[in-house]
Amino acid sequence: MSTALPPGLPAPAQEPVAKPYWDGTRAGKLVIQRCKGCGAHQWGPEWVCHRCHSFDLGWEEVAPRGRIWSWQRPHHPVHPALNGHGPYTIVLVELPEAGNVRMVGNLICEPTAPVEIGAEVEAVFEPHDDAEPPYTLVQWRVKG
Amino acid sequence: MSERTLRGKVAIAGIGETAYYKHGQSPDAEFKLALQAIIAACRDAGIDPKEVDGFASYGNDRSEAVRLAAALGIKELRFSNMHWGGGGGGVAASVANAAAAVHSGMANCVIAFRSLAQGQFARYGRGAAVAAAVGDDAFLFPYGLMSPAQRFAMKITRFMTEHGIRHEALRSIAMASYHHAQNNPRAVMYGRPLTQEKYDASRWIVEPFHRLFDCCQENDGAGAVIVVPADRAKDLPHKPTYLLGTAQGGHHRSAAPVHNAPDYGSAHFPTVARNMWAMAKLGPHDVDVVQAYENFTGGVLLSLVEHGFVDPTTANEFLVLENLLAPTGRMPMNTSGGNLAECYMHGLEMVNEAVRQLRGTANNQVPDAEVVAVLGGPMVTPVSSLVLGTEATL
């Protein structure tokens, strides 16, 4: 499968605080932090619940869908891997079924496609199997 | 209990800066630039640099207080302070921290400064060359979101889309800075005017609201101000410029990870602006000149809205070039050319310009300016702002 962006961008360090998320994406699941004390969803991963201050944070699979909260289309290459690539689309996706947390990813679309705030999107799991260690990114596409 | 405030308690007695350069073109090292600006500020104030007993800065300035104190032969260092956060979110906070030290008696004579030689060190517009992204960056870098322009773009998209504000409003902000720089020989963009056509034809950095001229340049140089007790300022060469109000920080979870700030389409000034106006006992209608930090013109829009200078429902009509120009515009703004066109000295050049306006010595002087607001780097939480005034405003 092709990737949204060319190879050579930094890989995510799969740090311990976020390990269940990265394990989830490898299995094609969207897994985020949820406080065992008060039930608040939280993203990105933290050490404490921002609502009730519990350190007992669990992880829960959530529906891999949401809606576009905001977007941008960078043209200026910010990394050597992007030189000559041209514009690409980044979206901030709100997950209404997971406490309205937001996630950043690429929107899989033509570089001239109109992007609409509020549009419903679904997750696309993008494996990078040749990386060491391998990882899977979560990308987004507008629901057909 | 007496009122806890900095209003009228301290003054900026001197300002200094180096020549300003395009990035990488300074003949001098960053630390030397810092020393030049500091000595210039002391000379302007008529104060011996050896009398300075404190330094406050921001943006992880590399010119450390102890090193400055040693180089300048300062007898006793009583205050050294760094405001957290990158870029210019802390520009007003550095002055505020200097002021707090002076007013509390921790120090007598404190320099707030910024020094930058981006040729000597890394630039901002490219992502860091790392193999693996850690922390927040692990959820951003793999998607090609690495630069400051990108970090803030989606806040601006959200706010402007929500309020129907057109890109032309941002063009006016950029053109005002360039217009003022044409009358300021210190400005890096002196002699390089910006027309509407040139702006419209400039390349995209990030769609939908960041063309090249919406983004700050990167520069080399240094700027400094010297803060003393109000009483002392009266005996010094220049007309004193008093601190009337200042605040720093951010609202609820403004730096929540991975773009999860609840109030997202924000420059993060709502509480900061409220606290600053409360201390100043003034509001936006009292201000004669605005210095609004441009990292990106969209951030200026958010900043102006959150400080009460612009109503989002009339932003398209209000943010037209003539309203922003000295001497006669309704809201003269960035009168030395600002970060975009005077110098990207992380806003310290704006504090200097605020002082010039209040002394009546600015290149683009607003007649009888009594109150000037300096709005620090927007979106770079913890953000900061300040209001300065003449003796008449005390």
Coordinates of C-alpha atoms in Angstrom, one line a residue:
Chain A
M1 CA 0.0 0.0 0.0
S2 CA 1.2 3.5 -0.8
T3 CA 1.7 6.1 2.0
A4 CA 0.3 9.6 2.2
L5 CA 3.7 11.2 2.3
P6 CA 7.1 10.1 0.8
P7 CA 9.4 8.0 2.8
G8 CA 12.1 9.5 5.0
L9 CA 10.1 11.6 7.5
P10 CA 10.9 11.0 11.1
A11 CA 9.3 7.8 12.5
P12 CA 7.4 8.1 15.8
A13 CA 9.3 7.0 18.8
Q14 CA 7.0 4.5 20.4
E15 CA 7.5 5.7 23.9
P16 CA 6.2 3.7 26.9
V17 CA 3.5 6.3 27.8
A18 CA 2.0 5.8 24.3
K19 CA 2.8 2.1 23.7
P20 CA -0.9 0.9 23.8
Y21 CA -1.7 3.4 21.1
W22 CA 1.1 2.1 18.8
D23 CA 0.3 -1.5 19.6
G24 CA -3.3 -0.7 18.7
T25 CA -2.6 0.9 15.4
R26 CA -0.5 -2.2 14.4
A27 CA -3.6 -4.3 14.9
G28 CA -5.8 -1.8 13.0
K29 CA -7.4 -0.4 16.1
L30 CA -7.7 3.1 17.4
V31 CA -6.8 2.9 21.1
I32 CA -6.6 6.0 23.3
Q33 CA -6.2 6.9 26.9
R34 CA -9.3 6.8 29.2
C35 CA -9.2 7.6 32.9
K36 CA -10.2 4.7 35.1
G37 CA -11.2 7.1 37.8
C38 CA -13.6 9.5 36.1
G39 CA -13.9 8.1 32.6
A40 CA -12.5 11.1 30.7
H41 CA -10.9 10.4 27.4
Q42 CA -7.6 12.0 26.9
W43 CA -5.3 12.7 23.9
G44 CA -2.3 12.9 23.6
P45 CA -1.1 10.5 26.2
E46 CA -0.4 11.9 29.6
W47 CA 0.7 10.7 33.0
V48 CA -2.3 12.0 34.9
C49 CA -5.9 12.6 34.2
H50 CA -6.4 16.3 33.6
R51 CA -9.9 16.2 35.0
C52 CA -9.7 14.1 38.3
H53 CA -5.9 13.8 38.8
S54 CA -6.0 10.0 38.9
F55 CA -2.8 8.3 37.8
D56 CA -4.8 5.2 37.0
L57 CA -5.1 5.7 33.3
G58 CA -6.5 2.9 31.1
W59 CA -6.7 2.5 27.3
E60 CA -9.8 1.9 25.3
E61 CA -10.6 1.1 21.7
V62 CA -12.7 3.9 20.2
A63 CA -14.6 4.2 16.9
P64 CA -12.1 5.0 14.1
R65 CA -14.2 7.9 12.8
G66 CA -14.7 11.6 13.4
R67 CA -15.1 15.0 11.8
I68 CA -12.7 17.6 10.5
W69 CA -12.1 20.3 13.1
S70 CA -9.5 22.2 11.1
W71 CA -7.0 21.7 8.3
Q72 CA -4.0 23.0 6.5
R73 CA -2.2 22.3 3.2
P74 CA 1.5 22.9 3.5
H75 CA 3.5 23.8 0.4
H76 CA 6.9 24.8 1.8
P77 CA 8.9 21.7 2.4
V78 CA 9.8 21.5 6.0
H79 CA 11.9 18.3 5.7
P80 CA 14.3 17.0 3.0
A81 CA 12.0 14.1 2.4
L82 CA 9.4 16.6 1.3
N83 CA 11.6 18.5 -1.2
G84 CA 9.8 18.5 -4.6
H85 CA 6.8 16.6 -3.2
G86 CA 4.3 19.5 -3.5
P87 CA 1.3 20.3 -1.3
Y88 CA -0.3 17.8 1.1
T89 CA -3.2 18.0 3.5
I90 CA -3.1 17.8 7.3
V91 CA -6.3 17.5 9.2
L92 CA -7.2 17.9 12.9
V93 CA -10.0 15.4 13.5
E94 CA -12.4 15.5 16.4
L95 CA -13.7 12.2 17.7
P96 CA -17.3 12.8 18.9
E97 CA -17.5 9.2 20.1
A98 CA -14.4 9.6 22.3
G99 CA -15.0 12.7 24.4
N100 CA -14.3 15.0 21.4
V101 CA -10.5 14.5 21.7
R102 CA -8.7 15.5 18.5
M103 CA -6.0 13.8 16.5
V104 CA -3.7 15.0 13.8
G105 CA -3.2 13.1 10.5
N106 CA -3.0 13.4 6.8
L107 CA -6.2 13.6 4.8
I108 CA -5.9 11.2 1.8
C109 CA -7.0 13.3 -1.1
E110 CA -5.8 15.2 -4.2
P111 CA -3.7 18.2 -3.3
T112 CA -6.3 20.5 -4.8
A113 CA -9.4 18.9 -3.2
P114 CA -11.6 21.2 -1.2
V115 CA -11.5 20.5 2.5
E116 CA -14.6 21.2 4.6
I117 CA -14.6 21.7 8.4
G118 CA -17.2 19.4 9.9
A119 CA -16.8 16.8 7.1
E120 CA -17.1 13.2 8.4
V121 CA -13.9 11.1 8.1
E122 CA -12.8 7.6 8.8
A123 CA -9.4 6.3 9.9
V124 CA -7.1 4.5 7.4
F125 CA -4.3 2.5 9.0
E126 CA -1.0 3.0 7.1
P127 CA 1.6 0.4 8.0
H128 CA 5.3 1.1 7.8
D129 CA 6.4 -2.5 7.9
D130 CA 9.9 -1.9 6.8
A131 CA 10.7 0.5 9.6
E132 CA 12.7 -0.7 12.5
P133 CA 10.7 -1.0 14.7
P134 CA 7.7 -1.2 12.4
Y135 CA 4.8 1.2 13.1
T136 CA 1.4 2.1 11.7
L137 CA 0.2 5.7 11.2
V138 CA -3.5 6.7 11.4
Q139 CA -4.5 8.6 8.3
W140 CA -8.0 9.9 7.4
R141 CA -10.3 9.9 4.4
V142 CA -13.7 11.6 3.8
K143 CA -16.5 9.1 4.3
G144 CA -18.0 8.1 1.0
Chain B
M1 CA -3.9 45.2 52.3
S2 CA -2.4 47.5 49.7
E3 CA -3.2 46.9 46.1
R4 CA -0.8 44.4 44.4
T5 CA 0.1 45.9 41.1
L6 CA 3.0 47.0 38.9
R7 CA 1.0 50.0 37.6
G8 CA 3.3 53.0 37.6
K9 CA 5.9 51.4 39.8
V10 CA 8.7 51.0 37.3
A11 CA 9.8 52.6 34.1
I12 CA 11.8 51.8 31.0
A13 CA 14.7 54.2 31.2
G14 CA 16.7 53.2 28.2
I15 CA 16.4 51.2 25.0
G16 CA 19.0 49.7 22.8
E17 CA 19.5 47.6 19.7
T18 CA 22.1 46.5 17.3
A19 CA 22.0 46.9 13.5
Y20 CA 19.4 44.4 12.2
Y21 CA 20.5 41.9 9.6
K22 CA 18.9 39.3 7.4
H23 CA 19.5 35.8 9.0
G24 CA 23.0 34.7 8.7
Q25 CA 24.4 38.1 7.8
S26 CA 25.5 39.4 11.1
P27 CA 29.2 39.9 11.2
D28 CA 29.1 39.5 14.9
A29 CA 28.4 36.5 17.2
E30 CA 25.1 36.3 18.9
F31 CA 26.6 36.9 22.4
K32 CA 28.4 40.0 21.1
L33 CA 25.1 41.3 19.7
A34 CA 23.5 40.9 23.1
L35 CA 26.3 42.9 24.7
Q36 CA 26.0 45.6 22.1
A37 CA 22.3 46.0 22.6
I38 CA 22.6 46.0 26.4
I39 CA 25.4 48.6 26.4
A40 CA 23.3 50.7 24.0
A41 CA 20.3 50.6 26.4
C42 CA 22.5 51.6 29.3
R43 CA 24.0 54.5 27.4
D44 CA 20.5 55.6 26.4
A45 CA 19.5 55.6 30.0
G46 CA 22.7 57.3 31.2
I47 CA 23.4 54.3 33.5
D48 CA 26.8 52.6 33.8
P49 CA 26.4 49.0 32.6
K50 CA 28.2 47.9 35.8
E51 CA 25.2 49.1 37.7
V52 CA 22.9 46.6 36.0
D53 CA 22.1 43.8 38.5
G54 CA 19.6 41.6 36.7
F55 CA 18.8 40.1 33.3
A56 CA 15.5 38.7 32.1
S57 CA 14.9 37.0 28.7
Y58 CA 12.7 34.5 26.9
G59 CA 12.6 32.1 24.0
N60 CA 15.5 30.1 25.5
D61 CA 17.9 32.9 24.8
R62 CA 21.4 31.5 24.6
S63 CA 23.1 34.6 26.1
E64 CA 23.0 33.5 29.7
A65 CA 22.7 36.0 32.5
V66 CA 25.8 34.9 34.4
R67 CA 27.9 35.0 31.2
L68 CA 26.6 38.5 30.5
A69 CA 27.4 39.6 34.0
A70 CA 30.9 38.3 33.8
A71 CA 31.6 39.9 30.4
L72 CA 30.3 43.2 31.6
G73 CA 32.2 43.1 34.9
I74 CA 29.0 43.4 36.9
K75 CA 29.7 43.5 40.6
E76 CA 26.6 41.8 41.9
L77 CA 24.0 39.8 40.0
R78 CA 20.8 39.9 41.9
F79 CA 18.2 38.6 39.4
S80 CA 18.4 36.2 36.5
N81 CA 15.3 35.0 34.8
M82 CA 14.1 33.0 31.8
H83 CA 10.5 32.9 30.7
W84 CA 9.5 29.4 29.4
G85 CA 8.5 28.8 25.8
G86 CA 10.0 29.3 22.4
G87 CA 9.8 32.3 20.2
G88 CA 8.3 35.6 21.3
G89 CA 5.4 34.5 23.6
G90 CA 7.5 35.8 26.5
V91 CA 8.6 39.2 25.1
A92 CA 6.3 41.2 27.4
A93 CA 6.9 38.7 30.2
S94 CA 10.6 39.4 30.2
V95 CA 9.9 43.1 30.8
A96 CA 7.3 42.1 33.4
N97 CA 9.7 39.9 35.2
A98 CA 12.3 42.6 35.2
A99 CA 9.6 45.0 36.6
A100 CA 8.6 42.6 39.3
A101 CA 12.2 42.1 40.4
V102 CA 12.7 45.9 40.5
H103 CA 9.5 46.6 42.3
S104 CA 9.9 43.9 44.9
G105 CA 13.4 45.1 45.7
M106 CA 15.1 41.9 44.5
A107 CA 17.1 44.1 42.1
N108 CA 17.5 47.7 41.2
C109 CA 18.3 47.9 37.5
V110 CA 17.3 45.0 35.2
I111 CA 17.8 44.4 31.5
A112 CA 15.2 42.6 29.5
F113 CA 16.6 41.5 26.2
R114 CA 16.7 39.2 23.2
S115 CA 19.6 38.2 21.1
L116 CA 19.4 36.1 17.9
A117 CA 21.9 35.1 15.3
Q118 CA 20.1 32.5 13.3
G119 CA 23.0 32.1 10.9
Q120 CA 25.1 31.0 13.8
F121 CA 22.5 28.6 15.1
A122 CA 19.5 26.7 13.7
R123 CA 16.7 28.2 11.7
Y124 CA 13.0 27.9 12.5
G125 CA 11.4 27.2 9.1
R126 CA 12.6 23.6 8.8
G127 CA 11.9 20.7 11.0
A128 CA 14.6 19.4 13.3
A129 CA 16.7 16.6 11.7
V130 CA 15.8 13.7 13.9
A131 CA 15.4 10.0 13.2
A132 CA 12.6 9.5 15.6
A133 CA 10.1 12.0 16.9
V134 CA 9.4 12.0 20.6
G135 CA 6.7 13.4 22.9
D136 CA 4.1 15.4 21.1
D137 CA 6.2 15.4 17.9
A138 CA 5.6 11.6 17.6
F139 CA 2.0 12.5 16.7
L140 CA 2.9 15.4 14.4
F141 CA 6.3 15.0 12.6
P142 CA 5.4 11.7 10.7
Y143 CA 2.5 13.7 9.1
G144 CA 4.8 16.4 7.9
L145 CA 3.7 18.9 10.6
M146 CA 7.0 20.3 11.9
S147 CA 7.4 24.1 11.5
P148 CA 6.0 26.9 13.5
A149 CA 3.9 28.0 10.5
Q150 CA 2.3 24.6 10.4
R151 CA 1.9 24.4 14.2
F152 CA -0.3 27.4 14.2
A153 CA -2.0 27.2 10.8
M154 CA -5.0 25.1 11.9
K155 CA -5.9 27.5 14.7
I156 CA -6.1 30.3 12.1
T157 CA -8.1 28.1 9.6
R158 CA -10.6 27.3 12.3
F159 CA -11.0 30.9 13.6
M160 CA -11.2 32.5 10.2
T161 CA -13.5 29.9 8.7
E162 CA -15.8 30.1 11.8
H163 CA -16.0 33.9 11.5
G164 CA -16.0 34.3 7.8
I165 CA -12.8 36.5 7.9
R166 CA -11.1 36.9 4.5
H167 CA -7.5 36.6 3.7
E168 CA -7.5 40.3 2.7
A169 CA -7.7 41.2 6.4
L170 CA -4.3 39.5 6.9
R171 CA -2.9 41.3 3.8
S172 CA -3.6 44.6 5.5
I173 CA -1.7 43.6 8.6
A174 CA 1.3 42.6 6.4
M175 CA 1.2 45.7 4.3
A176 CA 1.0 48.0 7.4
S177 CA 4.3 46.7 8.7
Y178 CA 6.0 47.0 5.3
H179 CA 4.5 50.5 4.9
H180 CA 6.0 51.7 8.2
A181 CA 9.4 50.1 7.5
Q182 CA 9.8 52.3 4.4
N183 CA 10.3 55.3 6.7
N184 CA 12.6 53.4 9.1
P185 CA 16.2 53.2 8.1
R186 CA 16.8 50.5 10.9
A187 CA 14.4 48.2 9.2
V188 CA 15.6 45.2 7.3
M189 CA 12.8 45.8 4.7
Y190 CA 13.7 49.5 4.3
G191 CA 13.5 50.3 0.6
R192 CA 11.6 47.1 -0.1
P193 CA 7.9 48.0 -0.1
L194 CA 5.1 45.5 -0.3
T195 CA 2.3 46.0 -2.8
Q196 CA -1.0 44.3 -2.9
E197 CA 0.0 42.6 -6.2
K198 CA 3.3 41.4 -4.7
Y199 CA 1.5 40.0 -1.7
D200 CA -1.2 38.3 -3.8
A201 CA 1.5 36.8 -6.1
S202 CA 3.6 35.4 -3.3
R203 CA 4.0 31.7 -2.9
W204 CA 2.0 29.6 -0.5
I205 CA 3.7 28.5 2.7
V206 CA 0.6 26.9 4.0
E207 CA -2.9 27.1 2.5
P208 CA -5.4 28.5 3.2
F209 CA -4.1 31.6 5.0
H210 CA -0.3 31.7 5.0
R211 CA 1.4 33.2 2.0
L212 CA 5.1 34.1 2.1
F213 CA 4.3 37.7 3.3
D214 CA 2.0 36.4 6.1
C215 CA 5.1 34.8 7.8
C216 CA 7.8 36.5 9.7
Q217 CA 11.3 36.7 8.4
E218 CA 14.3 35.3 10.3
N219 CA 16.9 37.8 11.4
D220 CA 20.1 38.4 13.3
G221 CA 20.5 41.1 16.0
A222 CA 19.7 42.0 19.5
G223 CA 17.5 44.4 21.5
A224 CA 17.4 45.4 25.1
V225 CA 15.5 47.7 27.5
I226 CA 16.5 48.8 31.0
V227 CA 14.0 48.7 33.8
V228 CA 14.4 50.9 36.9
P229 CA 12.1 52.1 39.8
A230 CA 9.7 54.8 38.7
D231 CA 11.2 57.3 41.1
R232 CA 14.7 56.9 39.7
A233 CA 13.5 57.2 36.1
K234 CA 12.6 60.8 36.7
D235 CA 16.2 61.8 37.2
L236 CA 17.4 60.2 34.0
P237 CA 17.9 61.8 30.6
H238 CA 14.7 60.6 28.8
K239 CA 11.0 61.2 29.5
P240 CA 10.1 58.1 31.5
T241 CA 8.0 55.4 30.0
Y242 CA 5.9 53.7 32.7
L243 CA 4.6 50.2 32.9
L244 CA 0.9 50.4 33.4
G245 CA -0.2 46.8 33.1
T246 CA 1.2 43.4 32.2
A247 CA 0.2 39.7 32.3
Q248 CA 1.4 36.4 31.0
G249 CA 0.2 32.8 30.9
G250 CA -2.5 30.9 29.1
H251 CA -6.1 30.0 29.5
H252 CA -7.5 26.5 30.4
R253 CA -5.2 23.8 28.9
S254 CA -4.0 26.2 26.2
A255 CA -1.0 23.9 25.7
A256 CA -2.9 20.6 25.8
P257 CA -1.0 18.0 23.8
V258 CA -1.5 17.2 20.1
H259 CA -3.7 20.3 19.4
N260 CA -6.3 19.5 22.1
A261 CA -6.6 22.9 23.6
P262 CA -10.4 23.2 24.3
D263 CA -10.5 26.8 23.0
Y264 CA -8.4 25.9 19.9
G265 CA -8.8 28.8 17.4
S266 CA -7.1 31.1 19.8
A267 CA -3.9 33.1 20.4
H268 CA -4.3 32.1 24.0
F269 CA -4.7 35.7 25.3
P270 CA -8.3 35.7 26.7
T271 CA -7.2 35.6 30.4
V272 CA -3.9 37.3 29.8
A273 CA -5.6 40.3 28.1
R274 CA -8.2 40.5 30.9
N275 CA -5.5 40.6 33.6
M276 CA -3.4 43.1 31.7
W277 CA -6.3 45.5 31.2
A278 CA -7.3 45.1 34.9
M279 CA -3.8 46.0 36.1
A280 CA -3.6 48.9 33.7
K281 CA -7.1 50.2 34.6
L282 CA -7.4 50.8 30.9
G283 CA -9.1 49.2 27.9
P284 CA -8.4 48.9 24.2
H285 CA -10.2 52.2 23.5
D286 CA -7.5 54.0 25.6
V287 CA -4.6 52.9 23.4
D288 CA -3.0 55.3 20.9
V289 CA -0.6 52.8 19.2
V290 CA -0.6 49.0 19.0
Q291 CA 2.5 46.9 18.6
A292 CA 1.2 43.4 17.8
Y293 CA 3.8 40.6 17.4
E294 CA 3.6 39.0 14.0
N295 CA 4.8 35.5 13.8
F296 CA 2.0 35.0 11.3
T297 CA -0.5 37.5 10.3
G298 CA -3.4 35.2 11.3
G299 CA -2.0 35.2 14.8
V300 CA -2.1 39.0 14.8
L301 CA -5.8 38.8 14.0
L302 CA -6.4 36.5 16.9
S303 CA -4.4 38.6 19.2
L304 CA -6.2 41.8 18.2
V305 CA -9.5 40.1 18.8
E306 CA -8.6 38.7 22.2
H307 CA -7.3 42.1 23.4
G308 CA -10.6 43.7 22.3
F309 CA -9.1 45.8 19.5
V310 CA -11.1 44.1 16.8
D311 CA -14.5 42.6 16.7
P312 CA -14.6 39.4 14.6
T313 CA -17.9 40.3 13.2
T314 CA -16.5 43.5 11.6
A315 CA -12.9 42.4 11.1
N316 CA -13.2 42.4 7.3
E317 CA -14.3 46.0 7.3
F318 CA -12.0 47.2 10.0
L319 CA -8.7 45.6 9.0
V320 CA -8.0 47.7 6.0
L321 CA -4.7 49.3 5.4
E322 CA -5.6 53.0 6.1
N323 CA -6.9 52.1 9.6
L324 CA -3.6 50.6 10.6
L325 CA -1.2 53.4 9.5
A326 CA 0.5 56.1 11.5
P327 CA -0.1 59.0 12.0
T328 CA -3.8 59.2 11.3
G329 CA -5.2 55.6 11.1
R330 CA -7.9 54.6 13.6
M331 CA -5.5 52.0 15.1
P332 CA -1.9 52.7 14.1
M333 CA -0.1 49.4 14.3
N334 CA 3.5 48.1 14.1
T335 CA 4.7 51.6 13.4
S336 CA 8.4 50.6 13.1
G337 CA 7.7 47.8 10.7
G338 CA 7.3 45.1 13.3
N339 CA 8.6 41.6 13.1
L340 CA 7.7 41.4 9.4
A341 CA 9.6 44.4 8.2
E342 CA 11.7 46.1 10.9
C343 CA 13.3 43.0 12.3
Y344 CA 12.2 39.6 13.7
M345 CA 13.8 40.4 17.1
H346 CA 11.1 38.3 18.7
G347 CA 9.2 41.4 19.5
L348 CA 11.8 43.2 21.6
E349 CA 12.0 45.7 18.8
M350 CA 8.3 46.4 19.4
V351 CA 9.0 47.3 23.1
N352 CA 11.7 49.7 21.9
E353 CA 9.2 51.2 19.4
A354 CA 6.6 51.6 22.1
V355 CA 9.1 53.6 24.1
R356 CA 9.9 55.7 21.1
Q357 CA 6.3 56.5 20.5
L358 CA 5.8 57.6 24.1
R359 CA 9.0 59.8 23.9
G360 CA 7.8 61.3 20.7
T361 CA 10.8 60.2 18.7
A362 CA 9.4 57.4 16.4
N363 CA 10.1 57.4 12.7
N364 CA 6.3 57.1 12.1
Q365 CA 5.2 59.1 15.1
V366 CA 1.6 59.1 16.2
P367 CA 0.9 62.6 17.5
D368 CA 0.6 62.9 21.3
A369 CA 0.8 59.1 21.9
E370 CA 0.2 58.5 25.6
V371 CA -0.6 54.8 25.8
V372 CA 1.0 52.0 23.7
A373 CA 0.1 48.3 24.0
V374 CA 2.6 45.6 23.1
L375 CA 1.0 42.3 22.4
G376 CA 3.6 39.5 22.6
G377 CA 3.9 36.4 20.4
P378 CA 0.4 35.0 19.8
M379 CA -0.4 31.3 20.1
V380 CA 3.0 30.6 21.7
T381 CA 1.6 29.9 25.1
P382 CA 2.6 31.1 27.8
V383 CA 1.9 34.3 26.0
S384 CA 2.4 37.8 27.4
S385 CA 1.4 41.4 26.8
L386 CA 2.0 44.9 28.3
V387 CA 0.8 48.4 28.3
L388 CA 3.1 51.4 28.6
G389 CA 2.2 55.0 29.2
T390 CA 3.6 58.5 29.7
E391 CA 3.5 60.3 33.1
A392 CA 0.2 61.8 32.2
T393 CA -1.4 58.3 32.3
L394 CA -0.4 57.6 35.9

